[in-house]
Short mmCIF file of C-alpha atoms in Angstrom, two decimals:
data_model
loop_
_atom_site.label_atom_id
_atom_site.label_comp_id
_atom_site.label_asym_id
_atom_site.label_seq_id
_atom_site.Cartn_x
_atom_site.Cartn_y
_atom_site.Cartn_z
CA MET V 1 0.37 -0.32 0.26
CA ILE V 2 2.71 2.55 1.01
CA ASP V 3 4.68 1.61 -2.08
CA GLU V 4 1.82 2.01 -4.43
CA LEU V 5 1.09 5.53 -2.85
CA ASN V 6 4.67 6.31 -2.90
CA ARG V 7 4.37 5.58 -6.95
CA ASP V 8 1.53 7.74 -7.33
CA ASP V 9 3.33 10.70 -5.76
CA ALA V 10 6.15 10.15 -8.00
CA PHE V 11 4.44 9.78 -11.10
CA ALA V 12 1.92 12.69 -10.25
CA GLU V 13 5.01 14.60 -9.28
CA ARG V 14 6.67 13.53 -12.56
CA VAL V 15 3.29 14.61 -14.67
CA ALA V 16 2.83 17.59 -12.52
CA LYS V 17 6.22 19.57 -12.91
CA PRO V 18 5.89 20.71 -16.35
CA LEU V 19 2.28 21.75 -15.76
CA ARG V 20 3.41 24.20 -13.31
CA ALA V 21 5.13 26.19 -15.50
CA PRO V 22 4.23 30.14 -14.91
CA GLU V 23 1.58 31.21 -17.81
CA ARG V 24 0.53 34.76 -17.90
CA ALA V 25 -2.22 36.40 -18.87
CA ASP V 26 -1.83 38.79 -22.12
CA GLU V 27 -0.82 42.48 -21.24
CA THR V 28 -4.26 44.11 -22.10
CA PHE V 29 -5.90 41.88 -19.59
CA GLU V 30 -6.09 43.97 -16.56
CA ALA V 31 -7.14 46.74 -19.06
CA ARG V 32 -10.00 44.65 -20.44
CA VAL V 33 -11.31 43.95 -17.18
CA LEU V 34 -11.22 47.16 -16.01
CA THR V 35 -13.39 48.47 -19.13
CA ALA V 36 -15.48 45.79 -18.28
CA VAL V 37 -16.22 46.81 -14.84
CA GLN V 38 -16.67 50.27 -15.66
CA ALA V 39 -18.98 49.09 -18.25
CA ALA V 40 -20.80 47.60 -15.40
CA GLY V 41 -20.12 50.35 -13.17
CA ARG V 42 -22.66 52.78 -15.44
CA LYS V 43 -25.26 49.96 -14.92
CA GLY V 44 -25.14 50.01 -11.33
CA ALA V 45 -22.34 47.43 -10.59
CA HIS V 46 -22.27 48.35 -7.06
CA GLN V 47 -25.23 47.07 -6.27
CA PRO V 48 -25.26 43.81 -4.08
CA VAL V 49 -26.45 41.12 -6.56
CA ALA V 50 -28.84 38.47 -4.92
CA ALA V 51 -27.31 36.78 -1.85
CA GLY V 52 -26.13 33.03 -1.81
CA THR V 53 -24.07 31.04 -4.34
CA TRP V 54 -25.39 33.37 -7.56
CA TRP V 55 -21.76 32.46 -9.03
CA LEU V 56 -22.66 28.26 -9.16
CA ARG V 57 -25.70 29.29 -11.77
CA PRO V 58 -23.80 32.19 -14.13
CA ARG V 59 -25.15 32.38 -17.33
CA THR V 60 -23.07 33.23 -19.88
CA VAL V 61 -23.34 34.66 -23.73
CA ARG V 62 -19.85 34.62 -25.43
CA VAL V 63 -19.47 36.49 -28.66
CA THR V 64 -16.75 35.40 -31.42
CA PRO V 65 -14.42 32.57 -29.61
CA LEU V 66 -10.73 33.84 -31.60
CA ALA V 67 -10.21 30.32 -31.98
CA ALA V 68 -13.12 30.46 -34.50
CA LEU V 69 -11.06 33.37 -36.51
CA ALA V 70 -10.14 30.92 -39.17
CA LEU V 71 -13.19 29.22 -39.69
CA ALA V 72 -15.29 33.04 -39.25
CA ALA V 73 -12.46 34.90 -41.74
CA ALA V 74 -13.59 32.18 -44.42
CA LEU V 75 -17.37 33.09 -43.38
CA SER V 76 -16.51 37.03 -44.15
CA ALA V 77 -14.67 36.68 -46.64
CA VAL V 78 -17.71 34.95 -48.28
CA VAL V 79 -20.36 37.81 -46.58
CA LEU V 80 -17.97 40.87 -47.89
CA GLY V 81 -15.90 39.08 -51.28
CA SER V 82 -18.31 41.33 -53.33
CA ALA V 83 -17.20 44.86 -51.35
CA SER V 84 -13.77 46.45 -51.30
CA LEU V 85 -13.27 46.58 -47.83
CA VAL V 86 -12.71 42.70 -47.01
CA ARG V 87 -10.64 43.72 -44.68
CA ARG V 88 -12.71 44.45 -42.18
CA ALA V 89 -14.63 42.27 -40.20
CA ALA V 90 -16.69 41.49 -37.06
CA TYR V 91 -17.71 38.06 -35.80
CA ARG V 92 -19.71 36.63 -33.59
CA GLU V 93 -20.77 33.18 -31.65
CA LEU V 94 -24.08 33.24 -30.02
CA LEU V 95 -23.82 30.31 -27.42
CA PRO V 96 -27.27 29.10 -26.09
CA THR V 97 -28.12 29.90 -22.15
CA ALA V 98 -28.91 26.87 -20.08
CA GLN V 99 -31.88 28.37 -18.54
CA ALA V 100 -33.81 31.48 -18.18
CA ALA V 101 -32.02 34.71 -17.05
CA SER V 102 -32.74 36.28 -14.08
CA PRO V 103 -32.51 40.45 -13.55
CA ASP V 104 -29.44 39.61 -12.17
CA THR V 105 -27.62 37.61 -13.88
CA VAL V 106 -24.25 38.94 -15.72
CA HIS V 107 -23.97 38.06 -19.15
CA VAL V 108 -20.31 38.87 -20.43
CA VAL V 109 -20.43 39.18 -24.30
CA ARG V 110 -17.23 39.02 -26.44
CA PHE V 111 -17.41 41.30 -28.90
CA VAL V 112 -14.06 40.42 -31.67
CA PHE V 113 -12.84 43.02 -34.85
CA VAL V 114 -10.20 42.35 -37.10
CA ASP V 115 -9.08 45.15 -39.30
CA SER V 116 -5.31 44.78 -40.30
CA ASN V 117 -5.19 48.64 -40.68
CA ALA V 118 -7.38 49.71 -37.60
CA ARG V 119 -5.60 51.98 -34.90
CA SER V 120 -8.08 51.92 -32.25
CA VAL V 121 -11.71 50.43 -32.14
CA SER V 122 -14.45 51.42 -29.89
CA ILE V 123 -18.03 49.90 -29.39
CA VAL V 124 -20.84 52.01 -29.10
CA GLY V 125 -24.56 51.17 -27.75
CA ALA V 126 -27.39 52.04 -25.61
CA PHE V 127 -25.01 49.70 -22.97
CA ASN V 128 -22.58 53.19 -22.81
CA GLY V 129 -24.76 55.94 -23.87
CA TRP V 130 -23.55 55.77 -27.33
CA GLU V 131 -20.11 57.56 -26.56
CA LYS V 132 -17.32 56.51 -28.90
CA ASN V 133 -14.57 56.64 -26.39
CA ALA V 134 -16.39 54.41 -23.74
CA THR V 135 -15.38 51.24 -24.61
CA MET V 136 -12.39 50.36 -26.40
CA LEU V 137 -11.29 47.04 -27.78
CA TYR V 138 -7.79 46.43 -27.40
CA PRO V 139 -5.07 44.24 -29.49
CA THR V 140 -5.34 40.92 -29.02
CA GLY V 141 -1.94 39.99 -30.05
CA LYS V 142 -2.82 38.43 -33.21
CA SER V 143 -2.33 40.40 -36.20
CA GLY V 144 -5.54 43.15 -37.06
CA VAL V 145 -7.63 41.31 -34.14
CA TRP V 146 -9.53 43.71 -31.25
CA SER V 147 -11.55 42.60 -28.61
CA VAL V 148 -13.26 43.33 -25.40
CA SER V 149 -15.84 42.09 -23.08
CA ILE V 150 -18.43 43.77 -21.97
CA PRO V 151 -20.88 42.87 -19.10
CA LEU V 152 -25.05 43.09 -20.68
CA ASP V 153 -28.62 43.06 -19.09
CA ALA V 154 -30.43 40.14 -21.18
CA GLY V 155 -32.07 41.60 -23.86
CA ARG V 156 -31.93 43.42 -27.14
CA HIS V 157 -28.85 45.51 -27.43
CA GLU V 158 -27.92 47.72 -30.58
CA TYR V 159 -24.39 48.30 -31.09
CA ALA V 160 -21.73 49.21 -33.97
CA PHE V 161 -17.98 49.41 -34.08
CA ILE V 162 -16.25 52.87 -34.76
CA VAL V 163 -13.27 52.27 -36.53
CA SER V 164 -10.25 54.79 -37.06
CA ASP V 165 -7.21 54.31 -39.30
CA ALA V 166 -5.45 56.09 -41.60
CA LYS V 167 -8.57 57.57 -43.79
CA GLY V 168 -10.45 58.84 -40.61
CA GLU V 169 -12.85 57.26 -38.21
CA HIS V 170 -15.57 55.11 -39.73
CA TRP V 171 -18.92 54.17 -38.08
CA ILE V 172 -19.35 50.25 -39.05
CA ALA V 173 -21.93 47.70 -37.95
CA ASP V 174 -21.39 43.82 -37.68
CA PRO V 175 -21.53 42.48 -41.03
CA LEU V 176 -22.65 39.38 -39.80
CA GLY V 177 -25.12 40.92 -37.40
CA GLU V 178 -28.69 41.33 -37.20
CA PRO V 179 -28.95 44.70 -39.55
CA VAL V 180 -30.80 47.76 -37.89
CA HIS V 181 -31.66 51.01 -39.30
CA ASP V 182 -32.44 54.55 -37.20
CA GLU V 183 -34.30 57.11 -38.30
CA TYR V 184 -31.25 58.64 -40.73
CA GLY V 185 -31.20 55.28 -42.28
CA THR V 186 -27.69 54.52 -40.58
CA GLU V 187 -27.04 51.04 -40.22
CA SER V 188 -26.36 49.52 -36.42
CA SER V 189 -26.87 45.74 -35.65
CA ALA V 190 -28.75 44.26 -33.07
CA ILE V 191 -27.73 40.96 -30.18
CA PHE V 192 -30.07 39.14 -28.25
CA VAL V 193 -28.47 38.44 -24.74
CA GLY V 194 -30.00 35.73 -22.53
CA THR V 195 -32.91 32.93 -23.50
CA GLN V 196 -35.09 34.50 -26.55
CA THR V 197 -38.54 33.76 -25.37
CA MET H 1 0.18 50.98 -3.76
CA GLU H 2 1.18 47.63 -4.67
CA ASP H 3 2.04 46.89 -1.02
CA ARG H 4 -1.30 47.28 0.27
CA ALA H 5 -3.07 44.29 1.46
CA ASP H 6 -6.14 42.45 -0.24
CA ALA H 7 -8.28 43.83 2.60
CA ALA H 8 -7.37 47.45 2.21
CA LEU H 9 -7.69 47.63 -1.76
CA VAL H 10 -11.12 45.75 -1.78
CA ALA H 11 -12.57 48.68 0.98
CA ALA H 12 -11.11 51.23 -1.47
CA THR H 13 -12.85 49.27 -4.36
CA LEU H 14 -15.97 49.57 -2.95
CA ASN H 15 -15.44 53.41 -2.07
CA GLY H 16 -15.03 54.27 -6.05
CA ASP H 17 -11.61 53.60 -6.49
CA LEU H 18 -10.89 51.24 -9.62
CA ASN H 19 -7.35 51.62 -9.66
CA SER H 20 -7.14 49.41 -6.55
CA TYR H 21 -9.45 46.59 -8.10
CA GLY H 22 -6.99 47.08 -11.02
CA VAL H 23 -4.05 46.25 -8.39
CA LEU H 24 -6.27 43.13 -6.98
CA VAL H 25 -6.46 42.22 -10.78
CA ARG H 26 -2.55 42.35 -11.54
CA ARG H 27 -2.08 40.29 -8.11
CA TYR H 28 -4.07 37.67 -9.34
CA GLN H 29 -4.53 37.08 -12.88
CA ASP H 30 -1.40 35.25 -13.27
CA THR H 31 -1.48 32.60 -10.92
CA TYR H 32 -5.31 31.79 -11.82
CA PHE H 33 -4.84 32.00 -15.31
CA ARG H 34 -2.54 29.14 -15.15
CA PHE H 35 -5.16 27.51 -13.20
CA ALA H 36 -7.42 28.15 -15.64
CA VAL H 37 -5.32 27.18 -18.79
CA ARG H 38 -4.45 23.95 -17.12
CA MET H 39 -8.74 23.23 -16.59
CA LEU H 40 -9.48 24.40 -19.89
CA GLY H 41 -6.63 23.67 -22.19
CA ASP H 42 -7.11 26.91 -24.15
CA ARG H 43 -5.50 29.98 -23.52
CA GLU H 44 -8.64 32.03 -24.93
CA ASP H 45 -11.08 29.73 -23.35
CA ALA H 46 -9.13 30.47 -19.99
CA ASP H 47 -8.77 34.51 -20.39
CA ASP H 48 -12.59 34.37 -21.09
CA ALA H 49 -13.02 32.25 -17.59
CA LEU H 50 -11.26 34.48 -15.76
CA GLN H 51 -12.23 38.23 -17.11
CA SER H 52 -15.89 36.60 -16.40
CA ALA H 53 -14.67 35.27 -13.01
CA PHE H 54 -13.01 39.26 -12.25
CA VAL H 55 -16.26 40.94 -13.48
CA ARG H 56 -18.55 38.69 -11.52
CA ALA H 57 -16.34 39.68 -7.79
CA PHE H 58 -16.22 42.84 -9.13
CA ARG H 59 -20.20 42.98 -9.16
CA ALA H 60 -20.17 41.17 -5.90
CA LEU H 61 -17.53 42.61 -4.07
CA ARG H 62 -19.99 44.02 -1.47
CA ASP H 63 -20.53 39.99 -0.51
CA CYS H 64 -16.85 39.30 0.44
CA ARG H 65 -17.58 38.56 4.25
CA GLU H 66 -14.09 38.11 4.68
CA PRO H 67 -11.90 40.89 2.32
CA VAL H 68 -8.44 39.55 3.92
CA ARG H 69 -9.42 36.07 2.07
CA PHE H 70 -10.09 37.62 -1.07
CA GLY H 71 -7.55 35.44 -2.75
CA ALA H 72 -9.55 32.54 -1.77
CA TRP H 73 -13.21 33.75 -2.04
CA LEU H 74 -11.78 34.80 -5.84
CA TYR H 75 -10.59 31.61 -6.18
CA GLN H 76 -13.92 29.64 -5.52
CA ILE H 77 -15.71 32.05 -8.32
CA VAL H 78 -12.96 31.39 -10.55
CA ILE H 79 -12.91 27.46 -9.94
CA ASN H 80 -16.82 27.90 -10.63
CA GLU H 81 -16.29 29.57 -14.05
CA CYS H 82 -13.97 27.09 -15.56
CA ARG H 83 -16.51 24.47 -14.37
CA THR H 84 -19.36 26.46 -16.26
CA LEU H 85 -17.30 27.04 -19.25
CA GLY H 86 -16.03 23.56 -19.44
CA SER H 87 -19.14 21.86 -19.10
CA ARG H 88 -20.79 24.03 -21.89
CA ARG H 89 -17.99 23.40 -24.05
CA ALA H 90 -18.07 19.47 -23.59
CA ARG H 91 -21.89 20.05 -25.11
CA ARG H 92 -20.81 21.93 -27.75
CA GLU H 93 -18.99 20.82 -30.73
CA ARG H 94 -15.06 21.02 -29.84
CA ARG H 95 -13.90 24.00 -31.83
CA ILE H 96 -11.39 23.76 -34.10
CA VAL H 97 -7.95 25.24 -33.71
CA PRO H 98 -5.41 26.09 -36.02
CA ALA H 99 -2.55 23.18 -35.33
CA GLU H 100 0.52 26.00 -36.12
CA ASP H 101 -1.06 28.83 -33.62
CA GLU H 102 -1.38 25.80 -31.17
CA LEU H 103 2.28 24.70 -31.50
CA GLU H 104 3.62 28.33 -31.99
CA ARG H 105 1.75 28.97 -28.76
CA ARG H 106 3.30 26.09 -26.96
CA GLY H 107 6.42 27.06 -28.36
CA VAL H 108 7.10 30.46 -27.06
CA GLU H 109 5.31 29.86 -23.53
CA HIS H 110 7.70 26.81 -22.34
CA PRO H 111 10.96 26.22 -22.61
CA GLU H 112 12.83 24.32 -25.35
CA GLY H 113 12.36 20.90 -25.12
CA ALA H 114 9.31 20.75 -22.47
CA SER H 115 6.72 21.59 -25.32
CA ALA H 116 6.07 18.14 -26.53
CA ASP H 117 5.69 16.83 -22.99
CA MET H 118 3.78 19.16 -22.34
CA GLN H 119 1.19 18.92 -25.19
CA GLU H 120 1.08 15.54 -23.69
CA ILE H 121 0.43 15.90 -20.65
CA GLN H 122 -1.98 18.27 -21.32
CA HIS H 123 -3.78 16.30 -23.80
CA ALA H 124 -3.87 13.68 -21.83
CA LEU H 125 -5.73 16.11 -18.38
CA ASP H 126 -8.19 17.19 -21.01
CA GLN H 127 -9.34 13.67 -20.95
CA LEU H 128 -10.07 13.34 -17.34
CA ASP H 129 -13.40 13.88 -16.29
CA ALA H 130 -14.01 17.48 -14.95
CA ASP H 131 -13.93 16.40 -11.20
CA GLN H 132 -10.89 14.58 -11.41
CA ARG H 133 -9.00 17.28 -13.80
CA GLU H 134 -10.20 19.65 -11.31
CA ALA H 135 -8.98 18.19 -8.03
CA PHE H 136 -5.36 16.74 -9.51
CA VAL H 137 -4.40 20.45 -10.73
CA LEU H 138 -5.34 21.71 -7.28
CA LYS H 139 -3.57 18.96 -5.53
CA HIS H 140 -0.39 18.61 -7.82
CA VAL H 141 -0.25 22.06 -10.13
CA GLU H 142 -1.60 24.56 -7.51
CA GLU H 143 -0.27 22.40 -4.75
CA LEU H 144 -3.09 22.91 -2.05
CA SER H 145 -3.67 21.08 0.96
CA TYR H 146 -6.89 18.97 0.79
CA GLU H 147 -8.26 20.71 3.37
CA GLU H 148 -7.78 24.13 1.33
CA MET H 149 -9.33 22.19 -1.68
CA ALA H 150 -11.81 21.00 0.54
CA ASP H 151 -12.51 24.75 1.49
CA LEU H 152 -12.44 26.12 -2.10
CA THR H 153 -14.54 23.32 -3.64
CA GLY H 154 -17.01 22.58 -1.15
CA ALA H 155 -16.24 18.66 -1.54
CA GLY H 156 -15.08 16.31 1.35
CA VAL H 157 -11.47 15.47 1.68
CA SER H 158 -12.22 11.96 1.32
CA ALA H 159 -13.69 12.79 -2.02
CA LEU H 160 -11.34 14.72 -3.18
CA LYS H 161 -8.36 12.10 -2.11
CA MET H 162 -10.36 9.56 -4.30
CA ARG H 163 -10.72 12.14 -7.23
CA VAL H 164 -6.83 12.63 -7.10
CA LYS H 165 -6.28 9.01 -6.94
CA ARG H 166 -8.37 8.32 -9.88
CA ALA H 167 -6.99 10.67 -11.83
CA CYS H 168 -3.68 9.59 -11.51
CA ASP H 169 -4.64 6.33 -12.36
CA ARG H 170 -6.48 7.35 -15.63
CA LEU H 171 -3.61 10.07 -16.54
CA ARG H 172 -1.28 6.97 -16.26
CA GLU H 173 -3.29 4.81 -18.50
CA LEU H 174 -3.32 7.55 -20.90
CA LEU H 175 0.00 8.68 -20.82
CA GLU H 176 0.97 4.81 -21.51
CA GLU H 177 -1.53 4.70 -24.55
CA SER H 178 -0.02 7.81 -25.98
CA ARG H 179 3.62 6.64 -25.68
CA SER H 180 2.89 3.27 -27.02
CA ALA H 181 1.25 4.52 -30.04
CA THR H 182 4.25 6.46 -30.80
#
């Protein structure tokens, strides 16, 4: 029995040793977290959420895992192939929520935008008062890929990206999003967060 | 600023000082990022889980009853985020990760020569049941005591010992299979 335990410990040590190598969150991590919590702050994030182990039942809607970029890039080429601005695309993957959302549920939605010529990218929507510099996307470390995660309430949200490049500043709707138009014809996009009834 | 204790930073954050929360983020991000990477086997999923955990922690900061133990409280949230993301991911199709990106990432992150071992071990780890993987990582990678693990996970010490034992047995099988196949 003791021999077996010693054998297990030796094996576990051998396996675990390389797994203890340090891992570092990327250099934009802190800034992205603070952007997300600032957005939460504007929505009254300092209010306590429901008491109890609320985090045991989180529902997250996530947009566009970066690892799907190869697939998404191919898709964007199809979507934008007839346009001259093939270089620019935003991607989205909506994961189904397991249960109906409660008002206290935090939905962290990740937005990813790809533009190899962009100097800065921000996202605007009712969630940040349509302020163009309120919610910046951060370079992910992959060429031309920008992202930000934003806590959103359940429901429908309209949004657009503001992209700055050498030619100026551009309002860009998500090419893969549900298009919506205001009274002046400006196109934005819509996303539904949470369980749609 | 960086020397302030967790409790002081929590109090300052609750008084509206977001920079103090930034200090807490910097203090814990790398430690918990490693845990999330080992649990999820994917740096981008780990980034999502960890970011979500920090946002949830911020929103619930008033519920942190022992700010001196902010790190342990946050750890519980990180563990739960990894469980949630892992179980959701298991329900959907495995995503396509460009192999060269993955290799490049592993190659950059780990010392020369360790990369192949790391990939093989992480691949075996990914195949464990989630509760066994969690127990193994907490015990042997994060090097926590069983009492600390019980405090964080809510599971009993006996159950955790059994999970670690089964994780070791299964890892041994998987690695032997892998090595005999090459």
